[in-house]
Tab-separated table of C-alpha atoms in Angstrom:
chain	number	residue	atom	x	y	z
K	1	UNK	CA	-18.218	7.120	10.205
K	2	UNK	CA	-18.901	8.601	13.644
K	3	UNK	CA	-19.214	12.391	13.430
K	4	UNK	CA	-16.321	14.528	14.598
K	5	UNK	CA	-18.698	16.478	16.847
K	6	UNK	CA	-19.589	13.283	18.688
K	7	UNK	CA	-15.959	12.212	18.749
K	8	UNK	CA	-14.748	15.299	20.560
K	9	UNK	CA	-17.181	14.598	23.419
K	10	UNK	CA	-15.677	12.499	26.209
K	11	UNK	CA	-17.203	9.042	26.432
K	12	UNK	CA	-16.596	5.875	28.428
K	13	UNK	CA	-16.642	2.246	27.359
K	14	UNK	CA	-18.319	-0.127	29.774
K	15	UNK	CA	-16.647	-3.376	30.703
K	16	UNK	CA	-13.147	-2.594	29.415
K	17	UNK	CA	-10.244	-3.200	31.784
K	18	UNK	CA	-7.758	-0.302	31.651
K	19	UNK	CA	-4.170	-1.396	32.228
K	20	UNK	CA	-0.762	0.218	31.720
K	21	UNK	CA	2.303	1.546	33.399
K	22	UNK	CA	1.827	4.807	35.307
K	23	UNK	CA	0.992	7.377	32.636
K	24	UNK	CA	0.180	10.906	33.747
K	25	UNK	CA	-3.413	11.541	34.800
K	26	UNK	CA	-5.151	9.490	32.116
K	27	UNK	CA	-7.498	7.902	34.680
K	28	UNK	CA	-9.097	11.291	35.390
K	29	UNK	CA	-10.878	11.338	32.033
K	30	UNK	CA	-13.238	8.962	30.259
K	31	UNK	CA	-12.063	7.283	27.074
K	32	UNK	CA	-12.616	9.082	23.784
K	33	UNK	CA	-15.433	7.603	21.752
K	34	UNK	CA	-13.932	5.340	19.053
K	35	UNK	CA	-14.391	6.544	15.483
K	36	UNK	CA	-15.226	3.790	12.981
K	37	UNK	CA	-14.845	3.951	9.195
K	38	UNK	CA	-15.880	1.166	6.833
K	39	UNK	CA	-15.863	2.924	3.427
K	40	UNK	CA	-12.808	2.078	1.286
K	41	UNK	CA	-12.689	5.564	-0.281
K	42	UNK	CA	-9.796	7.985	-0.041
K	43	UNK	CA	-11.071	10.471	2.517
K	44	UNK	CA	-10.239	14.203	2.369
K	45	UNK	CA	-7.357	15.446	4.540
K	46	UNK	CA	-8.347	16.037	8.165
K	47	UNK	CA	-7.507	19.696	8.795
K	48	UNK	CA	-6.694	20.102	12.502
K	49	UNK	CA	-9.057	22.303	14.518
K	50	UNK	CA	-7.273	21.792	17.820
K	51	UNK	CA	-3.599	21.639	18.738
K	52	UNK	CA	-0.709	22.865	16.600
K	53	UNK	CA	-1.464	23.473	12.903
K	54	UNK	CA	0.086	21.297	10.179
K	55	UNK	CA	-0.397	20.385	6.515
K	56	UNK	CA	-2.340	17.089	6.665
K	57	UNK	CA	-1.673	13.970	4.600
K	58	UNK	CA	-4.077	12.091	2.336
K	59	UNK	CA	-4.142	8.338	2.974
K	60	UNK	CA	-4.755	6.388	-0.234
K	61	UNK	CA	-8.052	4.496	0.206
K	62	UNK	CA	-7.924	5.428	3.872
K	63	UNK	CA	-8.456	8.165	6.425
K	64	UNK	CA	-6.973	10.006	9.414
K	65	UNK	CA	-8.110	9.225	12.970
K	66	UNK	CA	-9.656	12.238	14.775
K	67	UNK	CA	-8.553	13.075	18.326
K	68	UNK	CA	-9.573	15.162	21.301
K	69	UNK	CA	-7.458	17.486	23.420
K	70	UNK	CA	-7.459	16.651	27.119
K	71	UNK	CA	-5.439	19.026	29.318
K	72	UNK	CA	-2.882	19.550	26.564
K	73	UNK	CA	-2.666	15.865	25.564
K	74	UNK	CA	-3.851	14.527	22.193
K	75	UNK	CA	-6.014	11.475	22.842
K	76	UNK	CA	-6.787	8.815	20.244
K	77	UNK	CA	-8.746	5.568	20.498
K	78	UNK	CA	-7.759	2.526	18.429
K	79	UNK	CA	-10.003	-0.549	18.383
K	80	UNK	CA	-8.367	-3.805	17.232
K	81	UNK	CA	-11.134	-5.908	15.692
K	82	UNK	CA	-12.187	-8.201	12.830
K	83	UNK	CA	-13.121	-6.191	9.733
K	84	UNK	CA	-14.449	-6.755	6.223
K	85	UNK	CA	-12.271	-4.949	3.671
K	86	UNK	CA	-13.363	-4.447	0.093
K	87	UNK	CA	-10.090	-5.089	-1.744
K	88	UNK	CA	-11.675	-4.191	-5.100
K	89	UNK	CA	-15.296	-3.857	-6.272
K	90	UNK	CA	-16.848	-7.319	-6.079
K	91	UNK	CA	-14.129	-8.756	-3.845
K	92	UNK	CA	-14.197	-8.554	-0.045
K	93	UNK	CA	-11.830	-10.111	2.469
K	94	UNK	CA	-12.336	-11.000	6.120
K	95	UNK	CA	-9.354	-9.371	7.825
K	96	UNK	CA	-8.278	-7.978	11.172
K	97	UNK	CA	-7.655	-4.272	11.521
K	98	UNK	CA	-8.447	-1.170	13.511
K	99	UNK	CA	-11.563	1.003	13.732
K	100	UNK	CA	-13.402	-0.804	10.965
K	101	UNK	CA	-10.635	-1.000	8.377
K	102	UNK	CA	-7.399	-2.661	7.341
K	103	UNK	CA	-5.032	-0.909	7.446
K	104	UNK	CA	-6.186	1.107	10.411
K	105	UNK	CA	-6.551	4.885	10.319
K	106	UNK	CA	-3.506	7.117	9.918
K	107	UNK	CA	-2.501	8.913	13.110
K	108	UNK	CA	-1.214	12.459	12.564
K	109	UNK	CA	0.517	14.497	15.257
K	110	UNK	CA	3.045	17.311	15.515
K	111	UNK	CA	6.616	17.080	16.782
K	112	UNK	CA	6.569	17.721	20.533
K	113	UNK	CA	2.930	16.654	21.013
K	114	UNK	CA	2.176	14.550	24.055
K	115	UNK	CA	-0.072	11.762	22.788
K	116	UNK	CA	-2.224	9.219	24.550
K	117	UNK	CA	-3.551	6.239	22.594
K	118	UNK	CA	-6.212	4.003	24.098
K	119	UNK	CA	-6.200	0.542	22.491
K	120	UNK	CA	-9.258	-1.666	22.947
K	121	UNK	CA	-8.943	-5.333	21.964
K	122	UNK	CA	-11.976	-6.877	20.254
K	123	UNK	CA	-9.990	-9.690	18.655
K	124	UNK	CA	-10.388	-13.347	19.674
K	125	UNK	CA	-6.802	-13.355	21.009
K	126	UNK	CA	-4.379	-11.044	22.830
K	127	UNK	CA	-2.556	-8.254	21.006
K	128	UNK	CA	-0.289	-5.203	21.470
K	129	UNK	CA	0.752	-2.158	19.424
K	130	UNK	CA	4.336	-1.362	18.440
K	131	UNK	CA	5.071	2.213	17.299
K	132	UNK	CA	7.487	1.274	14.508
K	133	UNK	CA	10.487	3.615	14.152
K	134	UNK	CA	9.610	6.010	16.968
K	135	UNK	CA	11.553	7.009	20.064
K	136	UNK	CA	9.367	6.039	23.028
K	137	UNK	CA	9.949	4.868	26.623
K	138	UNK	CA	10.821	1.166	26.622
K	139	UNK	CA	7.583	0.283	28.420
K	140	UNK	CA	5.571	1.920	25.615
K	141	UNK	CA	7.281	0.038	22.755
K	142	UNK	CA	4.507	-2.534	22.493
K	143	UNK	CA	6.451	-5.820	22.438
K	144	UNK	CA	4.237	-8.335	24.198
K	145	UNK	CA	6.054	-10.236	26.938
K	146	UNK	CA	9.185	-8.057	26.706
K	147	UNK	CA	8.001	-4.509	27.404
K	148	UNK	CA	4.376	-5.076	28.499
K	149	UNK	CA	1.747	-7.667	29.262
K	150	UNK	CA	-0.424	-8.591	26.282
K	151	UNK	CA	-3.752	-6.828	25.819
K	152	UNK	CA	-6.277	-9.600	26.391
K	153	UNK	CA	-9.605	-9.760	24.569
K	154	UNK	CA	-11.970	-7.209	26.096
K	155	UNK	CA	-9.203	-5.130	27.686
K	156	UNK	CA	-8.216	-1.538	26.965
K	157	UNK	CA	-4.586	-0.478	27.402
K	158	UNK	CA	-3.226	3.029	27.170
K	159	UNK	CA	0.059	4.184	25.620
K	160	UNK	CA	1.428	7.643	26.382
K	161	UNK	CA	4.565	9.338	25.056
K	162	UNK	CA	5.896	12.455	23.363
K	163	UNK	CA	6.236	12.486	19.557
K	164	UNK	CA	9.913	13.380	19.652
K	165	UNK	CA	10.904	13.643	16.003
K	166	UNK	CA	9.134	14.355	12.699
K	167	UNK	CA	8.839	11.678	10.058
K	168	UNK	CA	6.870	8.812	8.514
K	169	UNK	CA	6.233	5.811	10.773
K	170	UNK	CA	3.998	2.745	11.132
K	171	UNK	CA	2.163	0.889	13.854
K	172	UNK	CA	1.460	-2.845	14.038
K	173	UNK	CA	1.143	-5.668	16.623
K	174	UNK	CA	4.109	-7.273	18.324
K	175	UNK	CA	1.994	-10.174	19.601
K	176	UNK	CA	1.360	-13.250	17.460
K	177	UNK	CA	2.818	-10.997	14.789
K	178	UNK	CA	2.848	-13.576	11.989
K	179	UNK	CA	-0.898	-14.144	12.272
K	180	UNK	CA	-2.015	-10.610	13.030
K	181	UNK	CA	0.007	-8.842	10.342
K	182	UNK	CA	-0.941	-11.540	7.802
K	183	UNK	CA	-4.550	-10.685	8.667
K	184	UNK	CA	-3.966	-6.998	7.890
K	185	UNK	CA	-3.234	-5.342	11.240
K	186	UNK	CA	-1.132	-2.244	10.567
K	187	UNK	CA	-1.412	1.511	10.119
K	188	UNK	CA	0.516	4.695	9.388
K	189	UNK	CA	1.764	7.305	11.840
K	190	UNK	CA	2.846	10.733	10.577
K	191	UNK	CA	4.638	13.243	12.821
K	192	UNK	CA	4.736	16.700	11.256
K	193	UNK	CA	7.524	19.197	12.082
K	194	UNK	CA	6.530	21.848	14.642
K	195	UNK	CA	8.266	24.597	12.654
K	196	UNK	CA	10.114	25.051	9.367
K	197	UNK	CA	12.705	22.305	9.065
K	198	UNK	CA	15.839	22.650	6.904
K	199	UNK	CA	15.426	19.106	5.521
K	200	UNK	CA	11.618	18.904	5.271
K	201	UNK	CA	10.106	20.935	2.430
K	202	UNK	CA	6.581	22.276	2.395
K	203	UNK	CA	4.491	20.456	-0.225
K	204	UNK	CA	1.129	20.965	-1.911
K	205	UNK	CA	0.066	17.305	-1.835
K	206	UNK	CA	1.157	14.727	0.730
K	207	UNK	CA	0.041	11.129	0.075
K	208	UNK	CA	0.755	7.989	2.111
K	209	UNK	CA	0.025	4.273	1.888
K	210	UNK	CA	1.265	0.900	3.144
K	211	UNK	CA	2.372	-2.087	1.071
K	212	UNK	CA	0.789	-5.295	2.337
K	213	UNK	CA	0.203	-8.780	0.958
K	214	UNK	CA	-2.266	-11.625	1.420
K	215	UNK	CA	-2.748	-15.232	0.383
K	216	UNK	CA	-6.477	-15.666	-0.249
K	217	UNK	CA	-7.687	-18.524	-2.428
K	218	UNK	CA	-10.045	-17.378	-5.205
K	219	UNK	CA	-13.605	-17.704	-3.954
K	220	UNK	CA	-12.663	-17.609	-0.258
K	221	UNK	CA	-12.589	-14.704	2.188
K	222	UNK	CA	-9.904	-15.294	4.808
K	223	UNK	CA	-6.104	-15.065	4.321
K	224	UNK	CA	-3.852	-18.053	4.907
K	225	UNK	CA	-1.757	-16.885	7.839
K	226	UNK	CA	0.971	-19.534	7.475
K	227	UNK	CA	2.119	-18.345	4.030
K	228	UNK	CA	5.706	-17.090	3.995
K	229	UNK	CA	6.548	-16.485	0.325
K	230	UNK	CA	3.823	-17.446	-2.135
K	231	UNK	CA	1.367	-14.595	-1.631
K	232	UNK	CA	-1.165	-14.119	-4.421
K	233	UNK	CA	-2.508	-10.637	-3.620
K	234	UNK	CA	-0.128	-7.680	-3.472
K	235	UNK	CA	-1.891	-4.572	-2.250
K	236	UNK	CA	-1.652	-0.926	-1.277
K	237	UNK	CA	-3.603	-0.272	1.896
K	238	UNK	CA	-5.334	-3.653	1.433
K	239	UNK	CA	-6.644	-2.590	-2.011
K	240	UNK	CA	-5.717	-4.107	-5.380
K	241	UNK	CA	-5.966	-2.543	-8.825
K	242	UNK	CA	-8.442	-1.498	-10.155
K	243	UNK	CA	-9.658	-0.844	-6.628
K	244	UNK	CA	-6.741	1.504	-5.808
K	245	UNK	CA	-7.640	5.190	-6.126
K	246	UNK	CA	-5.607	7.473	-8.364
K	247	UNK	CA	-3.352	10.202	-6.955
K	248	UNK	CA	-4.845	13.427	-8.295
K	249	UNK	CA	-2.650	16.538	-8.343
K	250	UNK	CA	-2.432	19.983	-9.910
K	251	UNK	CA	0.181	20.777	-12.556
K	252	UNK	CA	3.401	22.051	-10.896
K	253	UNK	CA	2.323	20.914	-7.436
K	254	UNK	CA	5.144	19.834	-5.130
K	255	UNK	CA	4.129	16.266	-4.255
K	256	UNK	CA	5.271	13.978	-1.443
K	257	UNK	CA	4.452	10.252	-1.354
K	258	UNK	CA	5.201	8.213	1.807
K	259	UNK	CA	5.351	4.425	1.324
K	260	UNK	CA	5.734	1.822	4.084
K	261	UNK	CA	6.428	-1.883	3.517
K	262	UNK	CA	5.005	-4.529	5.846
K	263	UNK	CA	5.103	-7.426	3.379
K	264	UNK	CA	7.578	-10.328	3.277
K	265	UNK	CA	9.649	-8.985	0.356
K	266	UNK	CA	10.977	-5.767	-1.157
K	267	UNK	CA	9.113	-3.605	-3.677
K	268	UNK	CA	10.773	-1.362	-6.305
K	269	UNK	CA	8.224	1.460	-6.605
K	270	UNK	CA	8.378	3.079	-10.043
K	271	UNK	CA	6.844	6.367	-11.235
K	272	UNK	CA	6.330	7.202	-14.913
K	273	UNK	CA	6.834	10.635	-16.426
K	274	UNK	CA	8.772	12.251	-13.567
K	275	UNK	CA	11.980	12.003	-11.587
K	276	UNK	CA	11.865	12.160	-7.783
K	277	UNK	CA	14.163	12.452	-4.801
K	278	UNK	CA	14.082	10.056	-1.855
K	279	UNK	CA	13.899	12.639	0.931
K	280	UNK	CA	13.253	10.573	4.038
K	281	UNK	CA	13.058	7.195	5.742
K	282	UNK	CA	11.605	6.068	9.055
K	283	UNK	CA	15.011	7.060	10.422
K	284	UNK	CA	14.334	10.697	9.540
K	285	UNK	CA	14.930	13.193	6.726
K	286	UNK	CA	17.871	12.496	4.388
K	287	UNK	CA	20.620	15.167	4.174
K	288	UNK	CA	20.568	17.138	0.923
K	289	UNK	CA	24.036	15.860	-0.037
K	290	UNK	CA	22.858	12.228	0.159
K	291	UNK	CA	19.936	12.613	-2.270
K	292	UNK	CA	19.909	11.848	-5.989
K	293	UNK	CA	17.248	11.753	-8.716
K	294	UNK	CA	15.449	8.452	-9.272
K	295	UNK	CA	12.453	7.015	-11.086
K	296	UNK	CA	12.394	3.798	-9.008
K	297	UNK	CA	13.155	3.306	-5.334
K	298	UNK	CA	13.303	-0.031	-3.543
K	299	UNK	CA	11.281	-0.233	-0.334
K	300	UNK	CA	12.596	-3.147	1.711
K	301	UNK	CA	10.759	-5.086	4.412
K	302	UNK	CA	9.969	-2.963	7.458
K	303	UNK	CA	11.055	0.296	5.782
K	304	UNK	CA	9.441	3.650	5.066
K	305	UNK	CA	10.472	5.648	2.000
K	306	UNK	CA	9.452	9.228	1.353
K	307	UNK	CA	9.737	10.562	-2.205
K	308	UNK	CA	9.191	14.112	-3.515
K	309	UNK	CA	8.871	15.634	-6.973
K	310	UNK	CA	7.298	18.510	-8.891
K	311	UNK	CA	4.355	17.281	-10.978
K	312	UNK	CA	5.348	19.278	-14.062
K	313	UNK	CA	4.152	16.881	-16.773
K	314	UNK	CA	0.430	16.753	-17.506
K	315	UNK	CA	-1.104	13.363	-18.175
K	316	UNK	CA	-1.999	10.004	-16.644
K	317	UNK	CA	1.184	8.393	-15.313
K	318	UNK	CA	1.520	4.830	-14.003
K	319	UNK	CA	2.758	4.342	-10.436
K	320	UNK	CA	3.465	0.715	-9.552
K	321	UNK	CA	5.712	-1.951	-8.093
K	322	UNK	CA	8.160	-3.041	-10.788
K	323	UNK	CA	8.009	-6.728	-9.866
K	324	UNK	CA	5.697	-8.057	-12.571
K	325	UNK	CA	3.948	-10.622	-10.378
K	326	UNK	CA	3.059	-7.866	-7.930
K	327	UNK	CA	0.923	-6.129	-10.556
K	328	UNK	CA	-1.377	-9.124	-11.015
K	329	UNK	CA	-4.313	-10.375	-8.948
K	330	UNK	CA	-4.764	-13.887	-7.535
K	331	UNK	CA	-1.573	-14.993	-9.268
K	332	UNK	CA	-1.344	-18.776	-9.564
K	333	UNK	CA	2.056	-20.334	-8.922
K	334	UNK	CA	1.537	-23.622	-10.755
K	335	UNK	CA	0.091	-22.382	-14.026
K	336	UNK	CA	1.632	-24.123	-17.069
K	337	UNK	CA	3.089	-21.942	-19.815
K	338	UNK	CA	1.774	-22.613	-23.305
K	339	UNK	CA	3.643	-19.926	-25.228
K	340	UNK	CA	3.715	-20.999	-28.887
K	341	UNK	CA	0.901	-23.560	-28.500
K	342	UNK	CA	-2.417	-22.553	-30.063
K	343	UNK	CA	-4.806	-24.072	-27.569
K	344	UNK	CA	-7.473	-21.360	-27.451
K	345	UNK	CA	-10.354	-23.398	-28.900
K	346	UNK	CA	-9.644	-26.472	-26.810
K	347	UNK	CA	-9.024	-24.226	-23.793
K	348	UNK	CA	-12.536	-22.773	-24.034
K	349	UNK	CA	-14.047	-26.244	-24.281
K	350	UNK	CA	-12.100	-27.588	-21.305
K	351	UNK	CA	-12.894	-24.490	-19.265
K	352	UNK	CA	-16.620	-24.990	-19.788
K	353	UNK	CA	-16.234	-28.379	-18.055
K	354	UNK	CA	-13.449	-27.507	-15.592
K	355	UNK	CA	-13.807	-23.870	-14.471
K	356	UNK	CA	-10.426	-23.933	-12.727
K	357	UNK	CA	-8.561	-24.907	-15.915
K	358	UNK	CA	-6.164	-22.095	-16.752
K	359	UNK	CA	-3.053	-21.908	-18.933
K	360	UNK	CA	-1.099	-19.069	-20.399
K	361	UNK	CA	-2.092	-18.537	-24.047
K	362	UNK	CA	0.159	-19.011	-27.028
K	363	UNK	CA	0.766	-15.255	-27.158
K	364	UNK	CA	0.983	-14.618	-23.430
K	365	UNK	CA	-1.363	-14.106	-20.513
K	366	UNK	CA	-3.407	-11.405	-22.281
K	367	UNK	CA	-5.206	-14.287	-24.033
K	368	UNK	CA	-6.933	-15.012	-20.749
K	369	UNK	CA	-8.994	-11.828	-20.947
K	370	UNK	CA	-10.151	-12.839	-24.430
K	371	UNK	CA	-11.241	-16.266	-23.238
K	372	UNK	CA	-13.614	-14.687	-20.657
K	373	UNK	CA	-13.090	-17.576	-18.280
K	374	UNK	CA	-15.547	-17.749	-15.365
K	375	UNK	CA	-14.077	-16.992	-11.969
K	376	UNK	CA	-15.309	-17.718	-8.413
K	377	UNK	CA	-17.790	-15.274	-6.895
K	378	UNK	CA	-15.493	-13.565	-4.411
K	379	UNK	CA	-12.363	-12.779	-6.385
K	380	UNK	CA	-11.198	-10.570	-9.240
K	381	UNK	CA	-9.551	-11.283	-12.616
K	382	UNK	CA	-5.781	-11.650	-12.660
K	383	UNK	CA	-5.392	-8.749	-15.096
K	384	UNK	CA	-8.051	-6.065	-15.200
K	385	UNK	CA	-8.821	-2.361	-15.276
K	386	UNK	CA	-10.367	-0.547	-18.244
K	387	UNK	CA	-8.547	2.546	-19.507
K	388	UNK	CA	-9.474	5.044	-22.223
K	389	UNK	CA	-7.786	2.882	-24.888
K	390	UNK	CA	-8.872	-0.567	-23.671
K	391	UNK	CA	-7.781	-3.063	-21.042
K	392	UNK	CA	-4.878	-1.930	-18.854
K	393	UNK	CA	-4.042	-5.607	-18.092
K	394	UNK	CA	-2.706	-4.902	-14.622
K	395	UNK	CA	-3.620	-5.721	-11.040
K	396	UNK	CA	-2.179	-5.658	-7.529
K	397	UNK	CA	0.215	-2.801	-6.751
K	398	UNK	CA	-0.721	-0.406	-9.545
K	399	UNK	CA	-2.273	3.041	-9.642
K	400	UNK	CA	-2.189	6.255	-11.660
K	401	UNK	CA	-0.795	9.717	-10.940
K	402	UNK	CA	-3.161	12.188	-12.632
K	403	UNK	CA	-1.615	15.612	-13.283
K	404	UNK	CA	-3.975	18.361	-14.490
K	405	UNK	CA	-3.474	22.098	-14.971
K	406	UNK	CA	-7.135	22.793	-14.165
K	407	UNK	CA	-7.170	20.783	-10.907
K	408	UNK	CA	-7.937	23.290	-8.147
K	409	UNK	CA	-5.720	23.718	-5.105
K	410	UNK	CA	-6.749	21.248	-2.413
K	411	UNK	CA	-9.091	19.383	-4.801
K	412	UNK	CA	-8.480	15.626	-4.685
K	413	UNK	CA	-11.368	14.551	-6.918
K	414	UNK	CA	-10.643	12.221	-9.840
K	415	UNK	CA	-10.528	14.426	-12.966
K	416	UNK	CA	-11.236	11.550	-15.358
K	417	UNK	CA	-8.995	10.453	-18.218
K	418	UNK	CA	-6.451	12.831	-19.694
K	419	UNK	CA	-7.391	14.536	-22.966
K	420	UNK	CA	-4.236	14.251	-25.051
K	421	UNK	CA	-3.331	17.150	-27.351
K	422	UNK	CA	-3.596	16.318	-31.039
K	423	UNK	CA	-0.587	14.452	-32.389
K	424	UNK	CA	0.706	13.272	-29.003
K	425	UNK	CA	-0.705	9.716	-28.934
K	426	UNK	CA	1.085	6.737	-30.521
K	427	UNK	CA	-0.845	5.556	-33.595
K	428	UNK	CA	-0.662	2.706	-36.142
K	429	UNK	CA	1.867	3.446	-38.873
K	430	UNK	CA	0.441	3.177	-42.405
K	431	UNK	CA	3.571	3.794	-44.500
K	432	UNK	CA	6.068	1.306	-45.898
K	433	UNK	CA	8.204	-0.391	-43.270
K	434	UNK	CA	11.844	-1.134	-44.064
K	435	UNK	CA	13.224	-4.565	-43.264
K	436	UNK	CA	14.554	-4.429	-39.688
K	437	UNK	CA	18.162	-5.180	-38.839
K	438	UNK	CA	18.569	-8.322	-36.760
K	439	UNK	CA	21.511	-9.932	-35.060
K	440	UNK	CA	22.767	-12.965	-36.935
K	441	UNK	CA	25.154	-14.168	-34.274
K	442	UNK	CA	24.843	-15.228	-30.678
K	443	UNK	CA	28.154	-13.528	-29.949
K	444	UNK	CA	31.684	-14.750	-29.588
K	445	UNK	CA	33.604	-16.071	-26.630
K	446	UNK	CA	36.856	-15.194	-24.955
K	447	UNK	CA	38.568	-18.480	-25.927
K	448	UNK	CA	37.610	-21.742	-27.733
K	449	UNK	CA	36.286	-24.751	-25.817
K	450	UNK	CA	38.801	-27.506	-25.067
K	451	UNK	CA	36.283	-30.224	-25.969
K	452	UNK	CA	33.627	-29.567	-28.588
K	453	UNK	CA	30.321	-31.472	-28.609
K	454	UNK	CA	29.885	-34.091	-31.319
K	455	UNK	CA	26.747	-32.308	-32.569
K	456	UNK	CA	24.767	-29.174	-31.829
K	457	UNK	CA	21.959	-29.479	-29.337
K	458	UNK	CA	19.239	-27.218	-27.923
K	459	UNK	CA	18.778	-26.806	-24.189
K	460	UNK	CA	15.296	-27.721	-22.988
K	461	UNK	CA	14.199	-25.491	-20.111
K	462	UNK	CA	11.694	-26.824	-17.626
K	463	UNK	CA	9.627	-24.363	-15.602
K	464	UNK	CA	10.178	-24.562	-11.815
K	465	UNK	CA	7.218	-25.746	-9.751
K	466	UNK	CA	7.202	-22.904	-7.241
K	467	UNK	CA	8.250	-19.296	-6.853
K	468	UNK	CA	10.259	-17.700	-4.079
K	469	UNK	CA	11.598	-14.219	-3.312
K	470	UNK	CA	9.528	-12.617	-6.045
C-alpha cells in the first residue's frame, strides 16, 4: 500500500485525459497520487489528520481511501482496473475493482465537506461512477449517456460535489452495469455527521461491508457475467467463509454494522446472541418511533441497512445470511439428493475415477467432508471452517462476532476462540432417556372429502432441476 506521506504529496499522472463539467478550480492542481491496496486483511480505521474530525469505520476485509486537502476540498483518486482478489486462502478470482481491490476502498467524509474524486479508467472498456443514494448535481450522478459521457479507457474524469447529508452509501458503475458489477466493481461511501445528531448515536465500533455475489466455476478464475440467478459464491466484500474476518469487539461496546446489498437477491442478515435496532438506511437515519428490536433484518437489492446493538453477551456469536444456500461455497445446482441411500463406499470408488462426481450423502451434505473428495486447484470446499469443537460446516456469507471483556478499547485484533466458563457448554447426556412423545396423527381437516381415493397412496416428490430466487 502506498504510504500516506507519499499520498498527501500532489502528483500528476501522465497521459490521462481530464474531462468533466466545469468544477471549481480543479485544473489548478495536479492529481493526487493513487493509493493501491492488494492485501485482503481488515485494515485499522483511518483516523483523520486533516479536515473535520470523525469516528472512522472499519471495513471488513477492506480499507479506507486516504485523501488530501486542496484549498478546503477533500480530494480522492479512484482507479478502475482489473484486480486479483483472494476470496479465501487458496482461492483467487480475477475481478474488476478499484485501487487494487474488489470492492474498492471505502470513502469517508463529513457532512458539509466539498469532495473531489478523480476517477482514472484502466479497464478495457468505458465506465462511470454512480454515487448511490447521495444528493448530487445531476451532472455528477454518474449515469453514462444520461448525465455524462462515458469515461473511456485511459481517461481520467473528475466528480465534485458537497456531501449534503450523513449516512451509509455505495458507489458503483452505471456503464455496462451488468458486466462491471458482476465483475466486482463497487465500494462503500460513509458520510459522518458534522455535529451531534439526534438520530445518530455515537458508537464504540463501526463496521461496514457489502454483499456481493459471483458465478465462478470451480477451478476457474473469472466470473460468468451473464448469470442472473444461479450464483454459486455469496460473499461479503468479495470474501467467502472462512476467508471473512471476525468482528472483534469489547464487552458492552455500542456496535454499529452497515450492510449494503449489490447482489441480485435479498439477504436476511441474522445475528446470534443479541438483539439490534435497524437505525438507518441509505435514505437516512430512522426516527426513534419507527424502530423495533430484531435479530434478523432483510437487506433487499440496492439497499443499505444500518444496525446497532450493545455487545453485552460474551462469546463467539454467528453473524450470517439466513438463506442456507448463501452460507455454502461453490454450491452446485444440479446435485442429486441421496438422503436415505447408503452410497458412501461406492461414492468413494466413483470419485477416484470421476473427480467431479458429487452427491449428497445418506445423512446430508456433511458426509461430503468425511469423503475428502478432491477439488480443483483454484476453489474451496462447499462447507468448511474449523472451529474449536470441529468443522463449522459453513461457507459464503458467514462470520463471527467475538465479544470479549478483556478486548482493549480500539483494539480490533482477533482474540482467538472464546474460553467458555465451566458448565456452560452443551455436552453428551449419559443418563437414562425417557421415550419421547411423538405425534401419531397427520392432523384433521375442516370437512370430509366428497370423493375418497380407492386406496392410500404416497406422493413421490421429484427434485426441480434448477433454483431461482434463492
